[in-house]
C-alpha cells in the first residue's frame, strides 16, 4: 500500500505566497484557476519567472521543470533567441488584420521538414488545429463521423473530446459522460464519434467495416500521452492506413504534442503517412499557436474555389507575427543535432529510471520516446490505455512520487508526459534518476509498496 508521505514538508511553510495567491484566486475564478490541468497539490505553484531548465516560484523555490508547459517549451524558459526577436517585434506592432512575412517563413520551415505537410494554415491553439483538421476532413469527404482512440487527449472540440477518458470506468453515469466527453455535451455528439482501442488492429476491421461509409476521418495521436505514452505498433498503423485508404477515410495525425519527437515529426518517425496533421505547442516558441497542415488537395478546402464554399477558418490572432517569429526561431534552433541530443538525454532518463526500478524490484515502469517519458506505478509496462489506467492505490503511489520529486526540487507532471528541454544536461538527468532511487528507498523503508 502507498500511504501518504510522512516526510512531506509542511506546505504552508514553503508555499506561503502561492497559498495567499490561491486564496485570492478562489474568490474570483472557479476553483481559483484558469485551466483544469493545473496541479492543485497542495496548492497551485505560482511562478515568478522561468530560467532555462528551471522555474522559480513566488516563494523563491527553484524547480527543475519537467512539465515545460505540458511539453511546449522545448528550449525551456526565456530562451534568448526567442526573447530577442520578440522584444524587437513588440515595438513594431503585435497583431494586424493583414498577413506578414513571418507566417510564410514558418510555413516554409514546416512544409520543408514535415513530409505530410504540403500546405499549412495557422491558428492559436492545438484545440483549434484539431477542430479545423476535422472540419477539413468532413468537407473533403462529405462524411461526418470521426474515429478516435480511448484515453487520448485532442483538445476541447466536441467531436475530438468525446470518449476522451474514463471509458473503462464501471460507474454507468461516468461512462455516459465519458462517451460524450464532458458534462453538458450535446447528446448528438455521441452519434458521430466512434471510440476504439489504440494498438488493437482487429477492432479497425471488425468495428469499422460495417460503418465505413459514414466515417470522415480517423484521428490518431501517434503516441497518446494522457492515455499512457506507449509506442504504436507498426502492424496496427499499417492496418489503420490500409483500411482508411480502401474506404475513402482520411487520417488525421494529432501531433500537437508529439511533433517534438523528431526533426520530421512523429508520424514520419513511426511510418504513418497522414492526410492531415494538427500541430502546435513547440512551433510557437512559447507563444500561443496551432497549425493545420496536410496534402495540398485536402487543404484546398480552405480556398475559395469556383462553385464551392470554403471551410471558413479565421481567428483574430491567427498567424500573429509574435507567435510566428518566436516559433520560427525556436524551430530553427531545433536542428537535427538538437533533436539527437534530446533523444540521447531521453534514452538516458528512461534507461536509468528503469534500471533503478528493477534494482529495487519496484512496481514502476517507464514509457516514452525521444524527449518524453512517463513513470507508471505499474509492474508491467503499459502497452495500451486499458493497461495504463491507475487503480486508486496506484494513483496514491504516483501522487507520492510527484510530491517526492517536488520536495526535492523537480516538477514532475502527474499522470502526463514529462518532457526534457535543450538547456538540460546529463547532470539534470542523473539528478532525476537519483531522486527516483531515493524515493524508492524511502518507500521501501516505510514498507510501502514501491
Ligand atoms: N492535442 C494534443 C495531443 C495535446 O496534447 C493538446 C494539448 N495538451 C491539444 C491537442 C490541445 O492543444 P491546446 O491546449 O493548445 O489547445
XYZ file of N, CA, C and O in Angstrom, residues 177-252:
304
model
N -21.056 10.019 -19.458
C -20.420 11.324 -19.626
C -19.167 11.163 -20.484
O -18.907 11.947 -21.391
N -18.409 10.095 -20.197
C -17.174 9.877 -20.947
C -17.454 9.717 -22.431
O -16.714 10.180 -23.280
N -18.538 9.066 -22.765
C -18.890 8.859 -24.165
C -19.107 10.203 -24.849
O -18.743 10.413 -25.999
N -19.710 11.146 -24.107
C -19.968 12.457 -24.693
C -18.782 13.399 -24.553
O -18.667 14.366 -25.279
N -17.909 13.133 -23.610
C -16.734 13.984 -23.472
C -16.743 14.824 -22.220
O -15.762 14.917 -21.538
N -17.832 15.459 -21.898
C -17.883 16.287 -20.693
C -19.336 16.481 -20.297
O -20.242 16.299 -21.107
N -19.532 16.852 -19.044
C -20.886 17.090 -18.563
C -21.462 18.287 -19.318
O -20.820 19.334 -19.393
N -22.625 18.115 -19.900
C -23.232 19.222 -20.639
C -23.033 19.127 -22.143
O -23.546 19.961 -22.891
N -22.299 18.139 -22.609
C -22.105 17.997 -24.063
C -23.414 17.566 -24.717
O -24.145 16.756 -24.146
N -23.720 18.109 -25.902
C -24.952 17.687 -26.581
C -24.935 16.179 -26.857
O -23.900 15.636 -27.249
N -26.077 15.535 -26.637
C -26.136 14.078 -26.798
C -25.784 13.638 -28.219
O -25.230 12.578 -28.441
N -26.112 14.487 -29.180
C -25.924 14.093 -30.583
C -24.461 13.827 -30.932
O -24.161 13.109 -31.879
N -23.545 14.382 -30.158
C -22.127 14.189 -30.473
C -21.749 12.718 -30.456
O -20.993 12.241 -31.312
N -22.327 12.020 -29.477
C -22.018 10.591 -29.360
C -22.330 9.821 -30.630
O -21.708 8.788 -30.915
N -23.282 10.320 -31.445
C -23.672 9.607 -32.668
C -22.606 9.687 -33.746
O -22.599 8.896 -34.690
N -21.767 10.695 -33.638
C -20.800 10.911 -34.726
C -19.358 10.653 -34.323
O -18.427 11.109 -35.000
N -19.183 9.958 -33.198
C -17.824 9.618 -32.760
C -17.760 8.136 -32.438
O -18.626 7.609 -31.743
N -16.748 7.480 -32.956
C -16.519 6.066 -32.632
C -15.192 5.984 -31.876
O -14.174 6.506 -32.344
N -15.233 5.364 -30.710
C -14.013 5.272 -29.900
C -13.494 3.839 -29.923
O -14.209 2.905 -29.584
N -12.241 3.684 -30.353
C -11.629 2.352 -30.406
C -10.424 2.284 -29.473
O -9.987 3.297 -28.941
N -9.883 1.077 -29.322
C -8.679 0.901 -28.508
C -7.442 1.036 -29.380
O -7.333 0.381 -30.426
N -6.519 1.842 -28.923
C -5.251 2.047 -29.627
C -4.482 0.720 -29.658
O -4.556 -0.086 -28.734
N -3.773 0.506 -30.707
C -2.924 -0.686 -30.871
C -3.710 -1.981 -31.062
O -3.131 -3.062 -31.068
N -5.046 -1.886 -31.207
C -5.848 -3.096 -31.428
C -6.270 -3.122 -32.898
O -7.268 -2.520 -33.297
N -5.492 -3.818 -33.722
C -5.740 -3.779 -35.170
C -7.051 -4.485 -35.542
O -7.710 -4.115 -36.504
N -7.431 -5.476 -34.744
C -8.659 -6.213 -35.082
C -9.899 -5.334 -35.005
O -10.831 -5.494 -35.782
N -9.890 -4.415 -34.047
C -11.060 -3.534 -33.909
C -11.273 -2.672 -35.152
O -12.397 -2.302 -35.458
N -10.191 -2.341 -35.823
C -10.315 -1.482 -37.011
C -11.218 -2.194 -38.015
O -12.203 -1.618 -38.507
N -10.872 -3.429 -38.313
C -11.626 -4.126 -39.353
C -13.011 -4.565 -38.853
O -13.999 -4.373 -39.549
N -13.080 -5.079 -37.608
C -14.388 -5.584 -37.153
C -15.371 -4.443 -36.897
O -16.476 -4.440 -37.411
N -14.953 -3.439 -36.124
C -15.896 -2.383 -35.742
C -16.162 -1.401 -36.876
O -17.290 -0.936 -37.047
N -15.137 -1.100 -37.654
C -15.321 -0.027 -38.633
C -15.925 -0.489 -39.961
O -16.591 0.299 -40.636
N -15.696 -1.742 -40.319
C -16.150 -2.198 -41.638
C -17.626 -1.924 -41.872
O -18.023 -1.439 -42.927
N -18.443 -2.194 -40.853
C -19.892 -2.056 -41.031
C -20.359 -0.609 -41.144
O -21.472 -0.343 -41.583
N -19.524 0.320 -40.718
C -19.972 1.718 -40.757
C -19.001 2.629 -41.512
O -19.021 3.852 -41.344
N -18.183 2.029 -42.350
C -17.132 2.814 -43.015
C -17.692 3.947 -43.872
O -17.048 4.974 -44.053
N -18.919 3.768 -44.369
C -19.448 4.780 -45.291
C -19.736 6.116 -44.645
O -19.874 7.125 -45.316
N -19.865 6.123 -43.329
C -20.151 7.414 -42.685
C -18.912 8.034 -42.032
O -18.976 9.096 -41.426
N -17.764 7.374 -42.168
C -16.566 7.867 -41.464
C -15.771 8.852 -42.331
O -15.315 8.524 -43.424
N -15.586 10.067 -41.789
C -14.789 11.076 -42.500
C -13.310 10.893 -42.211
O -12.475 10.986 -43.111
N -12.979 10.644 -40.947
C -11.554 10.614 -40.593
C -11.288 9.769 -39.365
O -12.153 9.586 -38.515
N -10.063 9.270 -39.316
C -9.560 8.622 -38.108
C -8.542 9.582 -37.500
O -7.582 9.987 -38.161
N -8.809 9.976 -36.261
C -7.946 10.926 -35.561
C -7.013 10.134 -34.656
O -7.472 9.424 -33.761
N -5.718 10.282 -34.896
C -4.775 9.479 -34.107
C -3.550 10.280 -33.671
O -2.917 10.945 -34.489
N -3.286 10.244 -32.386
C -2.025 10.765 -31.868
C -1.059 9.579 -31.878
O -1.329 8.562 -31.243
N 0.050 9.677 -32.619
C 0.931 8.508 -32.760
C 1.434 7.946 -31.426
O 1.755 6.774 -31.337
N 1.516 8.766 -30.387
C 1.907 8.244 -29.070
C 1.123 9.001 -27.999
O 1.631 9.943 -27.377
N -0.143 8.612 -27.794
C -1.002 9.424 -26.925
C -0.456 9.530 -25.496
O -0.247 8.523 -24.835
N -0.241 10.738 -25.074
C 0.429 10.984 -23.797
C -0.482 10.708 -22.607
O -0.137 9.948 -21.710
N -1.665 11.312 -22.611
C -2.588 11.107 -21.488
C -2.989 9.648 -21.359
O -3.233 9.142 -20.283
N -3.090 8.977 -22.508
C -3.536 7.580 -22.480
C -2.455 6.661 -21.928
O -2.748 5.538 -21.538
N -1.191 7.116 -21.896
C -0.147 6.262 -21.333
C 1.222 6.420 -21.964
O 2.194 5.848 -21.504
N 1.324 7.175 -23.041
C 2.600 7.398 -23.744
C 3.256 6.075 -24.139
O 4.409 5.806 -23.816
N 2.475 5.225 -24.811
C 3.022 3.946 -25.266
C 3.264 3.994 -26.776
O 2.699 4.810 -27.500
N 4.103 3.073 -27.221
C 4.561 3.085 -28.618
C 3.507 2.477 -29.541
O 2.917 1.442 -29.209
N 3.270 3.094 -30.707
C 2.316 2.494 -31.646
C 2.922 1.253 -32.302
O 4.108 1.243 -32.629
N 2.112 0.212 -32.450
C 2.623 -0.997 -33.113
C 2.567 -0.770 -34.626
O 1.552 -0.290 -35.146
N 3.640 -1.158 -35.303
C 3.732 -0.927 -36.744
C 2.566 -1.603 -37.475
O 1.964 -1.032 -38.395
N 2.229 -2.799 -37.043
C 1.146 -3.551 -37.689
C -0.198 -2.834 -37.542
O -1.015 -2.802 -38.459
N -0.404 -2.255 -36.372
C -1.632 -1.502 -36.105
C -1.728 -0.301 -37.054
O -2.770 -0.058 -37.677
N -0.618 0.413 -37.204
C -0.625 1.581 -38.092
C -0.833 1.158 -39.548
O -1.516 1.844 -40.318
N -0.281 0.015 -39.909
C -0.453 -0.493 -41.287
C -1.916 -0.813 -41.574
O -2.469 -0.427 -42.606
N -2.533 -1.537 -40.641
C -3.938 -1.926 -40.835
C -4.818 -0.682 -40.912
O -5.701 -0.559 -41.770
N -4.536 0.250 -40.019
C -5.289 1.508 -39.981
C -5.186 2.254 -41.311
O -6.180 2.715 -41.884
N -3.968 2.334 -41.813
C -3.733 3.072 -43.055
C -4.428 2.385 -44.222
O -5.106 3.046 -45.027
N -4.274 1.082 -44.311
C -4.891 0.353 -45.429
C -6.405 0.497 -45.375
O -7.058 0.759 -46.397
N -6.957 0.360 -44.162
C -8.411 0.471 -44.033
C -8.884 1.864 -44.475
O -9.850 2.001 -45.237
N -8.183 2.872 -44.026
C -8.573 4.242 -44.374
C -8.500 4.453 -45.893
O -9.442 4.968 -46.504
N -7.404 4.024 -46.497
C -7.238 4.215 -47.946
C -8.330 3.465 -48.715
O -8.902 3.979 -49.669
N -8.614 2.243 -48.287
C -9.602 1.422 -49.002
C -11.020 1.982 -48.912
O -11.879 1.640 -49.720
N -11.278 2.777 -47.874
C -12.649 3.229 -47.649
C -12.834 4.739 -47.776
O -13.838 5.294 -47.322
N -11.877 5.415 -48.370
C -12.020 6.876 -48.587
C -12.104 7.645 -47.284
O -12.814 8.650 -47.181
N -11.368 7.165 -46.281
C -11.354 7.823 -44.963
C -10.012 8.543 -44.805
O -8.958 7.988 -45.154
N -10.045 9.772 -44.287
C -8.781 10.491 -44.104
C -8.138 10.146 -42.765
O -8.830 9.851 -41.792
N -6.824 10.214 -42.749
C -6.084 10.034 -41.492
C -5.635 11.406 -41.003
O -4.944 12.134 -41.730
N -6.039 11.730 -39.783
C -5.570 12.985 -39.173
C -4.619 12.617 -38.044
O -5.012 11.937 -37.092
